[in-house]
Tab-separated table of C-alpha atoms in Angstrom:
chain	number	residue	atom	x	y	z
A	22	UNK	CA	6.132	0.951	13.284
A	23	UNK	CA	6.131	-1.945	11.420
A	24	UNK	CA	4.936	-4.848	11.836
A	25	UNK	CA	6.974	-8.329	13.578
A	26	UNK	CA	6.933	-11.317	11.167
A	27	UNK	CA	6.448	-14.730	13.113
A	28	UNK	CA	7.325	-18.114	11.608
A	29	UNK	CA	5.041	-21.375	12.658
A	30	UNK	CA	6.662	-24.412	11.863
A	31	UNK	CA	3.834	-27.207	12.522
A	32	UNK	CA	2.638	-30.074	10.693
A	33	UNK	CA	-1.459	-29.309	11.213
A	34	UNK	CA	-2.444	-26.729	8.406
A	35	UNK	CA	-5.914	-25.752	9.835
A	36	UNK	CA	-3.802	-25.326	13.261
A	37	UNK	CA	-0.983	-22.678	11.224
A	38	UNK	CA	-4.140	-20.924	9.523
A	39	UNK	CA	-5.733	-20.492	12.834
A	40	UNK	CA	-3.018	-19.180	14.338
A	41	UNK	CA	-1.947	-16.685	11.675
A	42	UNK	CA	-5.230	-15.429	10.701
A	43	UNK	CA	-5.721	-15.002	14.762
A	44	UNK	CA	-2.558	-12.826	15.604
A	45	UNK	CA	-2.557	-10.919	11.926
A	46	UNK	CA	-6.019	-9.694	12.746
A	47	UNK	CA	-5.844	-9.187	16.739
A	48	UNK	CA	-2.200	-8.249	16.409
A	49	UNK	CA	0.233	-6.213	14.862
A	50	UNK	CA	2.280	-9.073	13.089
A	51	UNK	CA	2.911	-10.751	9.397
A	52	UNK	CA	2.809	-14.442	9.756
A	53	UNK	CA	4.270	-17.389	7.544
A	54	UNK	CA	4.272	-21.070	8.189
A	55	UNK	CA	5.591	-23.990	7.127
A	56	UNK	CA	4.046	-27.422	7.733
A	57	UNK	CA	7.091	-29.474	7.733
A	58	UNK	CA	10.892	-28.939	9.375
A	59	UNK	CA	12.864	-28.623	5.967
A	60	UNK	CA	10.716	-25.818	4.583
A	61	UNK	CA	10.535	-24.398	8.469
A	62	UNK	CA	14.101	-23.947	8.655
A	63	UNK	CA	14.459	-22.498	4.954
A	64	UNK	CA	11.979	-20.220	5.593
A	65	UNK	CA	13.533	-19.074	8.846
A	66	UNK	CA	16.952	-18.634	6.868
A	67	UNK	CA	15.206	-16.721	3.925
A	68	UNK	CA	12.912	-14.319	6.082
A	69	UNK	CA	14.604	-13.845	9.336
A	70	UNK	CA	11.559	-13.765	11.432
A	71	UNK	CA	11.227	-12.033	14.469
A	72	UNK	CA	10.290	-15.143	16.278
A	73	UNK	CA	9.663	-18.699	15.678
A	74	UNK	CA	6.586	-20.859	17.149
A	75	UNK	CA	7.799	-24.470	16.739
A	76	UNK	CA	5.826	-27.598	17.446
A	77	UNK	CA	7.530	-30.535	19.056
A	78	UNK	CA	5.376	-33.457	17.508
A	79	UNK	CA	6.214	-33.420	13.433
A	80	UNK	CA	6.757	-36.386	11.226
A	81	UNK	CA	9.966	-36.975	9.978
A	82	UNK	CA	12.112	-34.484	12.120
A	83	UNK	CA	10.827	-33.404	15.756
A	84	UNK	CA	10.874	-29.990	16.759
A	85	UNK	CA	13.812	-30.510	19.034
A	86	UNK	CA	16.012	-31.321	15.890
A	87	UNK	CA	14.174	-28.119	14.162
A	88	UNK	CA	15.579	-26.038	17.091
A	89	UNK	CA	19.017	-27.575	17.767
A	90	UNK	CA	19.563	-26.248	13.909
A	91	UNK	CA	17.761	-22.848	14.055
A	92	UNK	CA	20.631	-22.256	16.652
A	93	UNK	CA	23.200	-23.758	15.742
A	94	UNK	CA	22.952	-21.836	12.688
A	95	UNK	CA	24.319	-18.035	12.220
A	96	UNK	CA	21.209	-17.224	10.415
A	97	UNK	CA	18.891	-18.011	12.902
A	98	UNK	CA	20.819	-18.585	16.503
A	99	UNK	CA	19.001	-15.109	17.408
A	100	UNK	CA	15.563	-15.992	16.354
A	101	UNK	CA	13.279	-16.789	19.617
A	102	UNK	CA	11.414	-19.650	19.560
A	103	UNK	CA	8.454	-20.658	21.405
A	104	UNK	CA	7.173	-23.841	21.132
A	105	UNK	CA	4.206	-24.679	20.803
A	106	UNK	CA	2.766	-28.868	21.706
A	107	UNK	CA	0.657	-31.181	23.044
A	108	UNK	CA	3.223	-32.530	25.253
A	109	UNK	CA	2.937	-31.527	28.494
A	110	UNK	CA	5.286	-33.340	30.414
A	111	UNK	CA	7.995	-32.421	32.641
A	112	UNK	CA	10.953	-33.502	30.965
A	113	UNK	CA	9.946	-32.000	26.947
A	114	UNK	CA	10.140	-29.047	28.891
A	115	UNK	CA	13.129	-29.518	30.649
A	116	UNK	CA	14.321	-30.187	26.991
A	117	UNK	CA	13.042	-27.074	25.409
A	118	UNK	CA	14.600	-24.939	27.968
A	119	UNK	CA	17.959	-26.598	27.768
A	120	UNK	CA	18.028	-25.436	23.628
A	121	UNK	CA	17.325	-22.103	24.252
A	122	UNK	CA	13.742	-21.531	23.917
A	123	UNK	CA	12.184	-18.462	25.088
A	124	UNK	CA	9.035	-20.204	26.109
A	125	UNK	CA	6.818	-23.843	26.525
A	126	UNK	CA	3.373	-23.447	25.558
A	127	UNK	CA	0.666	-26.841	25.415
A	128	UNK	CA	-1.684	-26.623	22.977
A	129	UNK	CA	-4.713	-26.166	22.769
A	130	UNK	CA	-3.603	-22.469	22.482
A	131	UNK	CA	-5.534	-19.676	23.898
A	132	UNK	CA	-4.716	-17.255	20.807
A	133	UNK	CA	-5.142	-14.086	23.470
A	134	UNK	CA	-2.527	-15.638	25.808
A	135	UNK	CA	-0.375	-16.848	22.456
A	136	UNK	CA	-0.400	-13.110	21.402
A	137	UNK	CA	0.260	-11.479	25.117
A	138	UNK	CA	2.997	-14.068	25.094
A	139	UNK	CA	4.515	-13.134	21.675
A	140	UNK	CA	4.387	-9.398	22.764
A	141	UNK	CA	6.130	-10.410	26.147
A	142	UNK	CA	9.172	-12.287	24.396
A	143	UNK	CA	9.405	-9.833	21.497
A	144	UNK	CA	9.914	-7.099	24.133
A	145	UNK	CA	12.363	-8.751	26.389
A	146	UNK	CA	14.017	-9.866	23.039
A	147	UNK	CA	15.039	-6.376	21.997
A	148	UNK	CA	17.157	-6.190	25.063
């Protein structure tokens, strides 16, 4: 079987090389990341991940920008995203759910529970 590609789009490097060195050793996946929105949402065009974790705090453009154009894009519209922030209040994740997200997760991230979660919305996502 081969393996899912996931996408990080965040702006902390050490926090993308965490993460992808985490879940491509524990887990059965091929990670990329981008640390700002513009290359985020080329990559996500170019590689057609099998799901997106997307940080809400960037410079520049905020994640909820990021997602409103991963779907409103043909390309990507059937990507799931996760996000993935330090904002854990009410109404970012009122926000998040209203674009289509698959899932709100506050960092810090538990990388066991990040990869259970991954594996939970990859599955439901083949449906």
């Amino acid at each position: 079987m081969p393996k899912k590609r996931i996408l990080i789009i965040d702006d902390e490097l050490d926090f993308c090389r965490m993460i992808k060195m985490n879940l491509e050793t524990k887990g059965d996946f091929n990670v990329d990341f981008a640390t700002n929105s513009k290359k985020g949402v080329g990559l996500a065009k170019k590689l057609k991940p099998d799901l997106i974790l997307l940080d809400i705090r960037m410079p520049n453009v905020d994640g909820f920008a990021v997602l409103k154009e991963l779907k409103n894009s043909s390309q990507t519209m059937s990507i799931p995203v996760v996000m993935l922030t330090a904002l854990a209040d009410m109404d970012s994740q009122i926000q998040a759910a209203q674009l289509y997200t698959e899932d709100y997760l506050t960092k810090p991230i538990d990388t066991q529970a990040l990869k259970l979660k991954i594996d939970e919305v990859l599955r439901r996502a083949k449906f």
